[in-house]
Amino acid sequence: MSTAAVPTTPLPAVRPARQTAVRRRSAPAAVPAGLGRRLAARVIDTAVLLVVAVAAGIPLGRSVSDHIQQKLDQARMASALTRRQVQVWLVDDVVVGKIAVLIGILLFVSLLYEVLPTARTGQTFGKRLARIRVVDAAAPAARSRPSLGRSLIRWIVRQTGAVLLLGLVWPVFDRPARRGWQDRAARTRVVRA
């Protein structure tokens, strides 16, 4: 009796569901954003905030100018009537108050423009155009965005670093991670999107 060989096709390899789920969850390693992209994003974000500063500063500046001119006119009139020199303080509570209003507007807009979008999507308008994103450094996925608290810490430290000037260029010295003071304080990193 002869037996004929029956061709058999190999069955496809079946992976356990747990192994495929682990592969889906693990994201590729995030590449740190280059200094050029970070600089481009910062320039764009600063330009947006500068437009807001000019839009708020022009009416407040005109108001301060009118107030100072009124004080000078009153001093000239008093000097002409009394024939004595009258001393005028140009910086008074009105001028200081208007400067405080301008600073308050800029801080509020900066918070709305930088902190909330960073917490929501990890990107400001400038970061979106430069194709970079702020992510949580401790999270395994490259897409995890920082919390609102971490975004606020990041913003506060960046403002302080900008005043000290060294904070602006710190990513140049931090190799290979390219993390600034704000990233270290908030436990975030900036990666390519």
PDB file of N, CA and C in Angstrom, residues 12-117:
ATOM      1  N   PRO A  12      -0.022  29.820  10.556  1.00  0.00           N
ATOM      2  CA  PRO A  12       0.608  31.084  10.957  1.00  0.00           C
ATOM      3  C   PRO A  12       0.891  31.066  12.456  1.00  0.00           C
ATOM      4  N   ALA A  13       1.992  31.703  12.800  1.00  0.00           N
ATOM      5  CA  ALA A  13       2.365  31.756  14.209  1.00  0.00           C
ATOM      6  C   ALA A  13       1.367  32.633  14.954  1.00  0.00           C
ATOM      7  N   VAL A  14       0.877  32.118  16.018  1.00  0.00           N
ATOM      8  CA  VAL A  14      -0.095  32.852  16.824  1.00  0.00           C
ATOM      9  C   VAL A  14       0.645  33.422  18.030  1.00  0.00           C
ATOM     10  N   ARG A  15       0.559  34.717  18.134  1.00  0.00           N
ATOM     11  CA  ARG A  15       1.203  35.372  19.268  1.00  0.00           C
ATOM     12  C   ARG A  15       0.194  35.477  20.406  1.00  0.00           C
ATOM     13  N   PRO A  16       0.667  35.321  21.580  1.00  0.00           N
ATOM     14  CA  PRO A  16      -0.257  35.519  22.706  1.00  0.00           C
ATOM     15  C   PRO A  16      -0.744  36.966  22.736  1.00  0.00           C
ATOM     16  N   ALA A  17      -1.967  37.142  23.167  1.00  0.00           N
ATOM     17  CA  ALA A  17      -2.575  38.484  23.197  1.00  0.00           C
ATOM     18  C   ALA A  17      -1.779  39.427  24.088  1.00  0.00           C
ATOM     19  N   ARG A  18      -1.200  38.914  25.140  1.00  0.00           N
ATOM     20  CA  ARG A  18      -0.438  39.762  26.055  1.00  0.00           C
ATOM     21  C   ARG A  18       0.791  40.343  25.362  1.00  0.00           C
ATOM     22  N   GLN A  19       1.457  39.540  24.530  1.00  0.00           N
ATOM     23  CA  GLN A  19       2.659  40.006  23.840  1.00  0.00           C
ATOM     24  C   GLN A  19       2.322  41.109  22.836  1.00  0.00           C
ATOM     25  N   THR A  20       1.214  40.995  22.104  1.00  0.00           N
ATOM     26  CA  THR A  20       0.844  42.034  21.143  1.00  0.00           C
ATOM     27  C   THR A  20       0.396  43.309  21.856  1.00  0.00           C
ATOM     28  N   ALA A  21      -0.261  43.153  22.998  1.00  0.00           N
ATOM     29  CA  ALA A  21      -0.684  44.334  23.742  1.00  0.00           C
ATOM     30  C   ALA A  21       0.522  45.106  24.254  1.00  0.00           C
ATOM     31  N   VAL A  22       1.557  44.398  24.679  1.00  0.00           N
ATOM     32  CA  VAL A  22       2.763  45.069  25.153  1.00  0.00           C
ATOM     33  C   VAL A  22       3.433  45.805  24.010  1.00  0.00           C
ATOM     34  N   ARG A  23       3.466  45.219  22.840  1.00  0.00           N
ATOM     35  CA  ARG A  23       4.071  45.875  21.685  1.00  0.00           C
ATOM     36  C   ARG A  23       3.295  47.122  21.281  1.00  0.00           C
ATOM     37  N   ARG A  24       1.977  47.087  21.392  1.00  0.00           N
ATOM     38  CA  ARG A  24       1.183  48.257  21.024  1.00  0.00           C
ATOM     39  C   ARG A  24       1.397  49.403  22.000  1.00  0.00           C
ATOM     40  N   ARG A  25       1.551  49.090  23.280  1.00  0.00           N
ATOM     41  CA  ARG A  25       1.700  50.138  24.284  1.00  0.00           C
ATOM     42  C   ARG A  25       3.064  50.784  24.246  1.00  0.00           C
ATOM     43  N   SER A  26       4.079  50.055  23.909  1.00  0.00           N
ATOM     44  CA  SER A  26       5.415  50.652  23.926  1.00  0.00           C
ATOM     45  C   SER A  26       5.592  51.529  22.699  1.00  0.00           C
ATOM     46  N   ALA A  27       5.934  52.766  22.956  1.00  0.00           N
ATOM     47  CA  ALA A  27       6.123  53.743  21.881  1.00  0.00           C
ATOM     48  C   ALA A  27       7.605  53.816  21.546  1.00  0.00           C
ATOM     49  N   PRO A  28       7.910  54.257  20.348  1.00  0.00           N
ATOM     50  CA  PRO A  28       9.319  54.395  20.018  1.00  0.00           C
ATOM     51  C   PRO A  28       9.964  55.459  20.902  1.00  0.00           C
ATOM     52  N   ALA A  29      11.246  55.319  21.067  1.00  0.00           N
ATOM     53  CA  ALA A  29      11.968  56.273  21.915  1.00  0.00           C
ATOM     54  C   ALA A  29      11.859  57.671  21.317  1.00  0.00           C
ATOM     55  N   ALA A  30      11.563  58.615  22.157  1.00  0.00           N
ATOM     56  CA  ALA A  30      11.402  59.991  21.704  1.00  0.00           C
ATOM     57  C   ALA A  30      12.769  60.617  21.472  1.00  0.00           C
ATOM     58  N   VAL A  31      12.877  61.330  20.370  1.00  0.00           N
ATOM     59  CA  VAL A  31      14.128  61.999  20.016  1.00  0.00           C
ATOM     60  C   VAL A  31      14.079  63.423  20.572  1.00  0.00           C
ATOM     61  N   PRO A  32      15.091  63.829  21.338  1.00  0.00           N
ATOM     62  CA  PRO A  32      15.081  65.213  21.857  1.00  0.00           C
ATOM     63  C   PRO A  32      15.038  66.221  20.709  1.00  0.00           C
ATOM     64  N   ALA A  33      14.304  67.288  20.932  1.00  0.00           N
ATOM     65  CA  ALA A  33      14.202  68.338  19.922  1.00  0.00           C
ATOM     66  C   ALA A  33      15.527  69.064  19.807  1.00  0.00           C
ATOM     67  N   GLY A  34      15.902  69.394  18.607  1.00  0.00           N
ATOM     68  CA  GLY A  34      17.144  70.113  18.375  1.00  0.00           C
ATOM     69  C   GLY A  34      17.047  71.562  18.822  1.00  0.00           C
ATOM     70  N   LEU A  35      18.197  72.159  18.992  1.00  0.00           N
ATOM     71  CA  LEU A  35      18.239  73.544  19.451  1.00  0.00           C
ATOM     72  C   LEU A  35      17.616  74.503  18.443  1.00  0.00           C
ATOM     73  N   GLY A  36      17.779  74.221  17.153  1.00  0.00           N
ATOM     74  CA  GLY A  36      17.193  75.082  16.128  1.00  0.00           C
ATOM     75  C   GLY A  36      15.678  75.097  16.186  1.00  0.00           C
ATOM     76  N   ARG A  37      15.085  73.927  16.370  1.00  0.00           N
ATOM     77  CA  ARG A  37      13.626  73.851  16.474  1.00  0.00           C
ATOM     78  C   ARG A  37      13.129  74.550  17.739  1.00  0.00           C
ATOM     79  N   ARG A  38      13.851  74.354  18.826  1.00  0.00           N
ATOM     80  CA  ARG A  38      13.453  75.004  20.080  1.00  0.00           C
ATOM     81  C   ARG A  38      13.550  76.520  19.946  1.00  0.00           C
ATOM     82  N   LEU A  39      14.605  76.987  19.308  1.00  0.00           N
ATOM     83  CA  LEU A  39      14.773  78.430  19.112  1.00  0.00           C
ATOM     84  C   LEU A  39      13.677  78.984  18.202  1.00  0.00           C
ATOM     85  N   ALA A  40      13.357  78.266  17.136  1.00  0.00           N
ATOM     86  CA  ALA A  40      12.292  78.713  16.230  1.00  0.00           C
ATOM     87  C   ALA A  40      10.956  78.803  16.964  1.00  0.00           C
ATOM     88  N   ALA A  41      10.653  77.802  17.776  1.00  0.00           N
ATOM     89  CA  ALA A  41       9.407  77.819  18.544  1.00  0.00           C
ATOM     90  C   ALA A  41       9.383  78.984  19.525  1.00  0.00           C
ATOM     91  N   ARG A  42      10.509  79.250  20.186  1.00  0.00           N
ATOM     92  CA  ARG A  42      10.578  80.356  21.157  1.00  0.00           C
ATOM     93  C   ARG A  42      10.410  81.695  20.459  1.00  0.00           C
ATOM     94  N   VAL A  43      11.002  81.850  19.269  1.00  0.00           N
ATOM     95  CA  VAL A  43      10.877  83.109  18.519  1.00  0.00           C
ATOM     96  C   VAL A  43       9.418  83.328  18.112  1.00  0.00           C
ATOM     97  N   ILE A  44       8.751  82.301  17.649  1.00  0.00           N
ATOM     98  CA  ILE A  44       7.343  82.423  17.249  1.00  0.00           C
ATOM     99  C   ILE A  44       6.470  82.758  18.451  1.00  0.00           C
ATOM    100  N   ASP A  45       6.664  82.048  19.554  1.00  0.00           N
ATOM    101  CA  ASP A  45       5.863  82.304  20.755  1.00  0.00           C
ATOM    102  C   ASP A  45       6.125  83.706  21.303  1.00  0.00           C
ATOM    103  N   THR A  46       7.373  84.153  21.265  1.00  0.00           N
ATOM    104  CA  THR A  46       7.690  85.504  21.728  1.00  0.00           C
ATOM    105  C   THR A  46       7.057  86.550  20.814  1.00  0.00           C
ATOM    106  N   ALA A  47       7.031  86.296  19.518  1.00  0.00           N
ATOM    107  CA  ALA A  47       6.403  87.236  18.581  1.00  0.00           C
ATOM    108  C   ALA A  47       4.903  87.356  18.850  1.00  0.00           C
ATOM    109  N   VAL A  48       4.256  86.240  19.147  1.00  0.00           N
ATOM    110  CA  VAL A  48       2.823  86.288  19.461  1.00  0.00           C
ATOM    111  C   VAL A  48       2.592  87.117  20.722  1.00  0.00           C
ATOM    112  N   LEU A  49       3.397  86.882  21.756  1.00  0.00           N
ATOM    113  CA  LEU A  49       3.248  87.638  22.996  1.00  0.00           C
ATOM    114  C   LEU A  49       3.617  89.109  22.808  1.00  0.00           C
ATOM    115  N   LEU A  50       4.549  89.378  21.901  1.00  0.00           N
ATOM    116  CA  LEU A  50       4.922  90.766  21.614  1.00  0.00           C
ATOM    117  C   LEU A  50       3.774  91.519  20.954  1.00  0.00           C
ATOM    118  N   VAL A  51       3.029  90.851  20.097  1.00  0.00           N
ATOM    119  CA  VAL A  51       1.855  91.480  19.477  1.00  0.00           C
ATOM    120  C   VAL A  51       0.838  91.857  20.551  1.00  0.00           C
ATOM    121  N   VAL A  52       0.628  90.963  21.503  1.00  0.00           N
ATOM    122  CA  VAL A  52      -0.296  91.254  22.605  1.00  0.00           C
ATOM    123  C   VAL A  52       0.226  92.413  23.442  1.00  0.00           C
ATOM    124  N   ALA A  53       1.539  92.430  23.701  1.00  0.00           N
ATOM    125  CA  ALA A  53       2.134  93.510  24.494  1.00  0.00           C
ATOM    126  C   ALA A  53       1.961  94.856  23.809  1.00  0.00           C
ATOM    127  N   VAL A  54       2.154  94.889  22.506  1.00  0.00           N
ATOM    128  CA  VAL A  54       1.985  96.142  21.768  1.00  0.00           C
ATOM    129  C   VAL A  54       0.514  96.560  21.760  1.00  0.00           C
ATOM    130  N   ALA A  55      -0.377  95.589  21.560  1.00  0.00           N
ATOM    131  CA  ALA A  55      -1.809  95.906  21.533  1.00  0.00           C
ATOM    132  C   ALA A  55      -2.291  96.443  22.880  1.00  0.00           C
ATOM    133  N   ALA A  56      -1.760  95.927  23.965  1.00  0.00           N
ATOM    134  CA  ALA A  56      -2.147  96.421  25.290  1.00  0.00           C
ATOM    135  C   ALA A  56      -1.348  97.654  25.675  1.00  0.00           C
ATOM    136  N   GLY A  57      -0.109  97.741  25.221  1.00  0.00           N
ATOM    137  CA  GLY A  57       0.773  98.829  25.634  1.00  0.00           C
ATOM    138  C   GLY A  57       0.477 100.158  24.976  1.00  0.00           C
ATOM    139  N   ILE A  58      -0.001 100.149  23.746  1.00  0.00           N
ATOM    140  CA  ILE A  58      -0.265 101.415  23.049  1.00  0.00           C
ATOM    141  C   ILE A  58      -1.356 102.231  23.752  1.00  0.00           C
ATOM    142  N   PRO A  59      -2.531 101.664  24.055  1.00  0.00           N
ATOM    143  CA  PRO A  59      -3.533 102.483  24.758  1.00  0.00           C
ATOM    144  C   PRO A  59      -3.081 102.899  26.164  1.00  0.00           C
ATOM    145  N   LEU A  60      -2.420 101.985  26.870  1.00  0.00           N
ATOM    146  CA  LEU A  60      -1.946 102.338  28.213  1.00  0.00           C
ATOM    147  C   LEU A  60      -0.848 103.394  28.141  1.00  0.00           C
ATOM    148  N   GLY A  61       0.032 103.299  27.148  1.00  0.00           N
ATOM    149  CA  GLY A  61       1.085 104.297  26.968  1.00  0.00           C
ATOM    150  C   GLY A  61       0.517 105.665  26.636  1.00  0.00           C
ATOM    151  N   ARG A  62      -0.508 105.696  25.797  1.00  0.00           N
ATOM    152  CA  ARG A  62      -1.152 106.976  25.472  1.00  0.00           C
ATOM    153  C   ARG A  62      -1.812 107.587  26.700  1.00  0.00           C
ATOM    154  N   SER A  63      -2.428 106.729  27.498  1.00  0.00           N
ATOM    155  CA  SER A  63      -3.069 107.213  28.719  1.00  0.00           C
ATOM    156  C   SER A  63      -2.042 107.791  29.691  1.00  0.00           C
ATOM    157  N   VAL A  64      -0.905 107.122  29.836  1.00  0.00           N
ATOM    158  CA  VAL A  64       0.168 107.619  30.701  1.00  0.00           C
ATOM    159  C   VAL A  64       0.722 108.925  30.142  1.00  0.00           C
ATOM    160  N   SER A  65       0.916 108.994  28.846  1.00  0.00           N
ATOM    161  CA  SER A  65       1.425 110.211  28.212  1.00  0.00           C
ATOM    162  C   SER A  65       0.478 111.385  28.424  1.00  0.00           C
ATOM    163  N   ASP A  66      -0.818 111.147  28.270  1.00  0.00           N
ATOM    164  CA  ASP A  66      -1.805 112.209  28.498  1.00  0.00           C
ATOM    165  C   ASP A  66      -1.790 112.668  29.952  1.00  0.00           C
ATOM    166  N   HIS A  67      -1.665 111.717  30.872  1.00  0.00           N
ATOM    167  CA  HIS A  67      -1.632 112.046  32.301  1.00  0.00           C
ATOM    168  C   HIS A  67      -0.403 112.902  32.627  1.00  0.00           C
ATOM    169  N   ILE A  68       0.748 112.521  32.106  1.00  0.00           N
ATOM    170  CA  ILE A  68       1.978 113.281  32.368  1.00  0.00           C
ATOM    171  C   ILE A  68       1.894 114.672  31.739  1.00  0.00           C
ATOM    172  N   GLN A  69       1.351 114.751  30.536  1.00  0.00           N
ATOM    173  CA  GLN A  69       1.204 116.047  29.879  1.00  0.00           C
ATOM    174  C   GLN A  69       0.275 116.968  30.678  1.00  0.00           C
ATOM    175  N   GLN A  70      -0.784 116.418  31.224  1.00  0.00           N
ATOM    176  CA  GLN A  70      -1.705 117.191  32.043  1.00  0.00           C
ATOM    177  C   GLN A  70      -1.000 117.712  33.302  1.00  0.00           C
ATOM    178  N   LYS A  71      -0.182 116.868  33.926  1.00  0.00           N
ATOM    179  CA  LYS A  71       0.565 117.298  35.107  1.00  0.00           C
ATOM    180  C   LYS A  71       1.549 118.414  34.763  1.00  0.00           C
ATOM    181  N   LEU A  72       2.222 118.292  33.618  1.00  0.00           N
ATOM    182  CA  LEU A  72       3.174 119.333  33.207  1.00  0.00           C
ATOM    183  C   LEU A  72       2.464 120.650  32.905  1.00  0.00           C
ATOM    184  N   ASP A  73       1.308 120.574  32.251  1.00  0.00           N
ATOM    185  CA  ASP A  73       0.541 121.789  31.957  1.00  0.00           C
ATOM    186  C   ASP A  73       0.081 122.480  33.251  1.00  0.00           C
ATOM    187  N   GLN A  74      -0.360 121.678  34.213  1.00  0.00           N
ATOM    188  CA  GLN A  74      -0.770 122.254  35.496  1.00  0.00           C
ATOM    189  C   GLN A  74       0.414 122.901  36.213  1.00  0.00           C
ATOM    190  N   ALA A  75       1.593 122.262  36.132  1.00  0.00           N
ATOM    191  CA  ALA A  75       2.781 122.820  36.776  1.00  0.00           C
ATOM    192  C   ALA A  75       3.207 124.120  36.095  1.00  0.00           C
ATOM    193  N   ARG A  76       3.110 124.194  34.763  1.00  0.00           N
ATOM    194  CA  ARG A  76       3.447 125.433  34.048  1.00  0.00           C
ATOM    195  C   ARG A  76       2.499 126.570  34.447  1.00  0.00           C
ATOM    196  N   MET A  77       1.232 126.239  34.541  1.00  0.00           N
ATOM    197  CA  MET A  77       0.251 127.258  34.908  1.00  0.00           C
ATOM    198  C   MET A  77       0.492 127.733  36.347  1.00  0.00           C
ATOM    199  N   ALA A  78       0.747 126.815  37.256  1.00  0.00           N
ATOM    200  CA  ALA A  78       1.026 127.201  38.652  1.00  0.00           C
ATOM    201  C   ALA A  78       2.307 128.015  38.740  1.00  0.00           C
ATOM    202  N   SER A  79       3.303 127.648  37.947  1.00  0.00           N
ATOM    203  CA  SER A  79       4.566 128.392  37.939  1.00  0.00           C
ATOM    204  C   SER A  79       4.364 129.801  37.391  1.00  0.00           C
ATOM    205  N   ALA A  80       3.526 129.949  36.372  1.00  0.00           N
ATOM    206  CA  ALA A  80       3.271 131.271  35.789  1.00  0.00           C
ATOM    207  C   ALA A  80       2.490 132.154  36.749  1.00  0.00           C
ATOM    208  N   LEU A  81       1.573 131.565  37.481  1.00  0.00           N
ATOM    209  CA  LEU A  81       0.767 132.358  38.413  1.00  0.00           C
ATOM    210  C   LEU A  81       1.559 132.762  39.660  1.00  0.00           C
ATOM    211  N   THR A  82       2.377 131.880  40.163  1.00  0.00           N
ATOM    212  CA  THR A  82       3.120 132.162  41.400  1.00  0.00           C
ATOM    213  C   THR A  82       4.508 132.721  41.133  1.00  0.00           C
ATOM    214  N   ARG A  83       4.938 132.644  39.900  1.00  0.00           N
ATOM    215  CA  ARG A  83       6.282 133.085  39.504  1.00  0.00           C
ATOM    216  C   ARG A  83       7.376 132.386  40.308  1.00  0.00           C
ATOM    217  N   ARG A  84       7.114 131.133  40.612  1.00  0.00           N
ATOM    218  CA  ARG A  84       8.113 130.301  41.274  1.00  0.00           C
ATOM    219  C   ARG A  84       8.164 128.959  40.551  1.00  0.00           C
ATOM    220  N   GLN A  85       9.282 128.316  40.727  1.00  0.00           N
ATOM    221  CA  GLN A  85       9.462 127.015  40.101  1.00  0.00           C
ATOM    222  C   GLN A  85       8.649 125.966  40.860  1.00  0.00           C
ATOM    223  N   VAL A  86       7.945 125.119  40.109  1.00  0.00           N
ATOM    224  CA  VAL A  86       7.103 124.080  40.701  1.00  0.00           C
ATOM    225  C   VAL A  86       7.706 122.724  40.340  1.00  0.00           C
ATOM    226  N   GLN A  87       7.874 121.901  41.355  1.00  0.00           N
ATOM    227  CA  GLN A  87       8.446 120.568  41.134  1.00  0.00           C
ATOM    228  C   GLN A  87       7.326 119.581  40.814  1.00  0.00           C
ATOM    229  N   VAL A  88       7.553 118.743  39.801  1.00  0.00           N
ATOM    230  CA  VAL A  88       6.556 117.770  39.360  1.00  0.00           C
ATOM    231  C   VAL A  88       7.189 116.380  39.355  1.00  0.00           C
ATOM    232  N   TRP A  89       6.512 115.448  39.982  1.00  0.00           N
ATOM    233  CA  TRP A  89       6.949 114.051  39.931  1.00  0.00           C
ATOM    234  C   TRP A  89       6.223 113.377  38.768  1.00  0.00           C
ATOM    235  N   LEU A  90       6.988 112.907  37.805  1.00  0.00           N
ATOM    236  CA  LEU A  90       6.375 112.296  36.626  1.00  0.00           C
ATOM    237  C   LEU A  90       5.859 110.886  36.917  1.00  0.00           C
ATOM    238  N   VAL A  91       6.550 110.174  37.765  1.00  0.00           N
ATOM    239  CA  VAL A  91       6.112 108.816  38.112  1.00  0.00           C
ATOM    240  C   VAL A  91       5.321 108.908  39.412  1.00  0.00           C
ATOM    241  N   ASP A  92       4.018 108.720  39.283  1.00  0.00           N
ATOM    242  CA  ASP A  92       3.154 108.755  40.459  1.00  0.00           C
ATOM    243  C   ASP A  92       2.338 107.473  40.507  1.00  0.00           C
ATOM    244  N   ASP A  93       1.349 107.438  41.383  1.00  0.00           N
ATOM    245  CA  ASP A  93       0.569 106.216  41.538  1.00  0.00           C
ATOM    246  C   ASP A  93      -0.226 105.861  40.283  1.00  0.00           C
ATOM    247  N   VAL A  94      -0.631 106.826  39.506  1.00  0.00           N
ATOM    248  CA  VAL A  94      -1.359 106.545  38.257  1.00  0.00           C
ATOM    249  C   VAL A  94      -0.440 105.855  37.253  1.00  0.00           C
ATOM    250  N   VAL A  95       0.771 106.361  37.092  1.00  0.00           N
ATOM    251  CA  VAL A  95       1.729 105.765  36.148  1.00  0.00           C
ATOM    252  C   VAL A  95       2.114 104.362  36.601  1.00  0.00           C
ATOM    253  N   VAL A  96       2.412 104.213  37.879  1.00  0.00           N
ATOM    254  CA  VAL A  96       2.771 102.896  38.405  1.00  0.00           C
ATOM    255  C   VAL A  96       1.603 101.918  38.261  1.00  0.00           C
ATOM    256  N   GLY A  97       0.390 102.398  38.491  1.00  0.00           N
ATOM    257  CA  GLY A  97      -0.789 101.548  38.336  1.00  0.00           C
ATOM    258  C   GLY A  97      -0.977 101.065  36.910  1.00  0.00           C
ATOM    259  N   LYS A  98      -0.742 101.939  35.948  1.00  0.00           N
ATOM    260  CA  LYS A  98      -0.904 101.535  34.537  1.00  0.00           C
ATOM    261  C   LYS A  98       0.202 100.561  34.111  1.00  0.00           C
ATOM    262  N   ILE A  99       1.395 100.757  34.638  1.00  0.00           N
ATOM    263  CA  ILE A  99       2.479  99.791  34.365  1.00  0.00           C
ATOM    264  C   ILE A  99       2.125  98.437  34.980  1.00  0.00           C
ATOM    265  N   ALA A 100       1.561  98.445  36.181  1.00  0.00           N
ATOM    266  CA  ALA A 100       1.142  97.200  36.830  1.00  0.00           C
ATOM    267  C   ALA A 100       0.036  96.514  36.034  1.00  0.00           C
ATOM    268  N   VAL A 101      -0.888  97.287  35.483  1.00  0.00           N
ATOM    269  CA  VAL A 101      -1.950  96.707  34.648  1.00  0.00           C
ATOM    270  C   VAL A 101      -1.351  96.043  33.411  1.00  0.00           C
ATOM    271  N   LEU A 102      -0.395  96.707  32.773  1.00  0.00           N
ATOM    272  CA  LEU A 102       0.255  96.134  31.592  1.00  0.00           C
ATOM    273  C   LEU A 102       0.984  94.837  31.943  1.00  0.00           C
ATOM    274  N   ILE A 103       1.714  94.843  33.036  1.00  0.00           N
ATOM    275  CA  ILE A 103       2.419  93.623  33.457  1.00  0.00           C
ATOM    276  C   ILE A 103       1.415  92.523  33.781  1.00  0.00           C
ATOM    277  N   GLY A 104       0.310  92.876  34.439  1.00  0.00           N
ATOM    278  CA  GLY A 104      -0.726  91.880  34.749  1.00  0.00           C
ATOM    279  C   GLY A 104      -1.341  91.279  33.493  1.00  0.00           C
ATOM    280  N   ILE A 105      -1.611  92.123  32.505  1.00  0.00           N
ATOM    281  CA  ILE A 105      -2.166  91.626  31.238  1.00  0.00           C
ATOM    282  C   ILE A 105      -1.186  90.668  30.576  1.00  0.00           C
ATOM    283  N   LEU A 106       0.091  91.047  30.548  1.00  0.00           N
ATOM    284  CA  LEU A 106       1.099  90.193  29.904  1.00  0.00           C
ATOM    285  C   LEU A 106       1.250  88.861  30.635  1.00  0.00           C
ATOM    286  N   LEU A 107       1.238  88.876  31.955  1.00  0.00           N
ATOM    287  CA  LEU A 107       1.345  87.623  32.707  1.00  0.00           C
ATOM    288  C   LEU A 107       0.134  86.736  32.468  1.00  0.00           C
ATOM    289  N   PHE A 108      -1.055  87.338  32.469  1.00  0.00           N
ATOM    290  CA  PHE A 108      -2.280  86.570  32.256  1.00  0.00           C
ATOM    291  C   PHE A 108      -2.308  85.935  30.863  1.00  0.00           C
ATOM    292  N   VAL A 109      -1.988  86.733  29.854  1.00  0.00           N
ATOM    293  CA  VAL A 109      -1.983  86.206  28.480  1.00  0.00           C
ATOM    294  C   VAL A 109      -0.895  85.153  28.315  1.00  0.00           C
ATOM    295  N   SER A 110       0.250  85.369  28.913  1.00  0.00           N
ATOM    296  CA  SER A 110       1.330  84.393  28.828  1.00  0.00           C
ATOM    297  C   SER A 110       0.927  83.076  29.485  1.00  0.00           C
ATOM    298  N   LEU A 111       0.256  83.155  30.619  1.00  0.00           N
ATOM    299  CA  LEU A 111      -0.239  81.938  31.262  1.00  0.00           C
ATOM    300  C   LEU A 111      -1.237  81.214  30.363  1.00  0.00           C
ATOM    301  N   LEU A 112      -2.180  81.970  29.808  1.00  0.00           N
ATOM    302  CA  LEU A 112      -3.172  81.346  28.922  1.00  0.00           C
ATOM    303  C   LEU A 112      -2.533  80.781  27.662  1.00  0.00           C
ATOM    304  N   TYR A 113      -1.548  81.478  27.143  1.00  0.00           N
ATOM    305  CA  TYR A 113      -0.934  81.080  25.873  1.00  0.00           C
ATOM    306  C   TYR A 113       0.044  79.917  26.033  1.00  0.00           C
ATOM    307  N   GLU A 114       0.760  79.859  27.145  1.00  0.00           N
ATOM    308  CA  GLU A 114       1.799  78.842  27.279  1.00  0.00           C
ATOM    309  C   GLU A 114       1.431  77.692  28.211  1.00  0.00           C
ATOM    310  N   VAL A 115       0.851  77.979  29.368  1.00  0.00           N
ATOM    311  CA  VAL A 115       0.613  76.930  30.356  1.00  0.00           C
ATOM    312  C   VAL A 115      -0.529  76.013  29.939  1.00  0.00           C
ATOM    313  N   LEU A 116      -1.660  76.569  29.586  1.00  0.00           N
ATOM    314  CA  LEU A 116      -2.816  75.732  29.254  1.00  0.00           C
ATOM    315  C   LEU A 116      -2.590  74.855  28.021  1.00  0.00           C
ATOM    316  N   PRO A 117      -2.086  75.394  26.897  1.00  0.00           N
ATOM    317  CA  PRO A 117      -1.841  74.502  25.756  1.00  0.00           C
ATOM    318  C   PRO A 117      -0.775  73.439  26.032  1.00  0.00           C
TER     319      PRO A 117
END
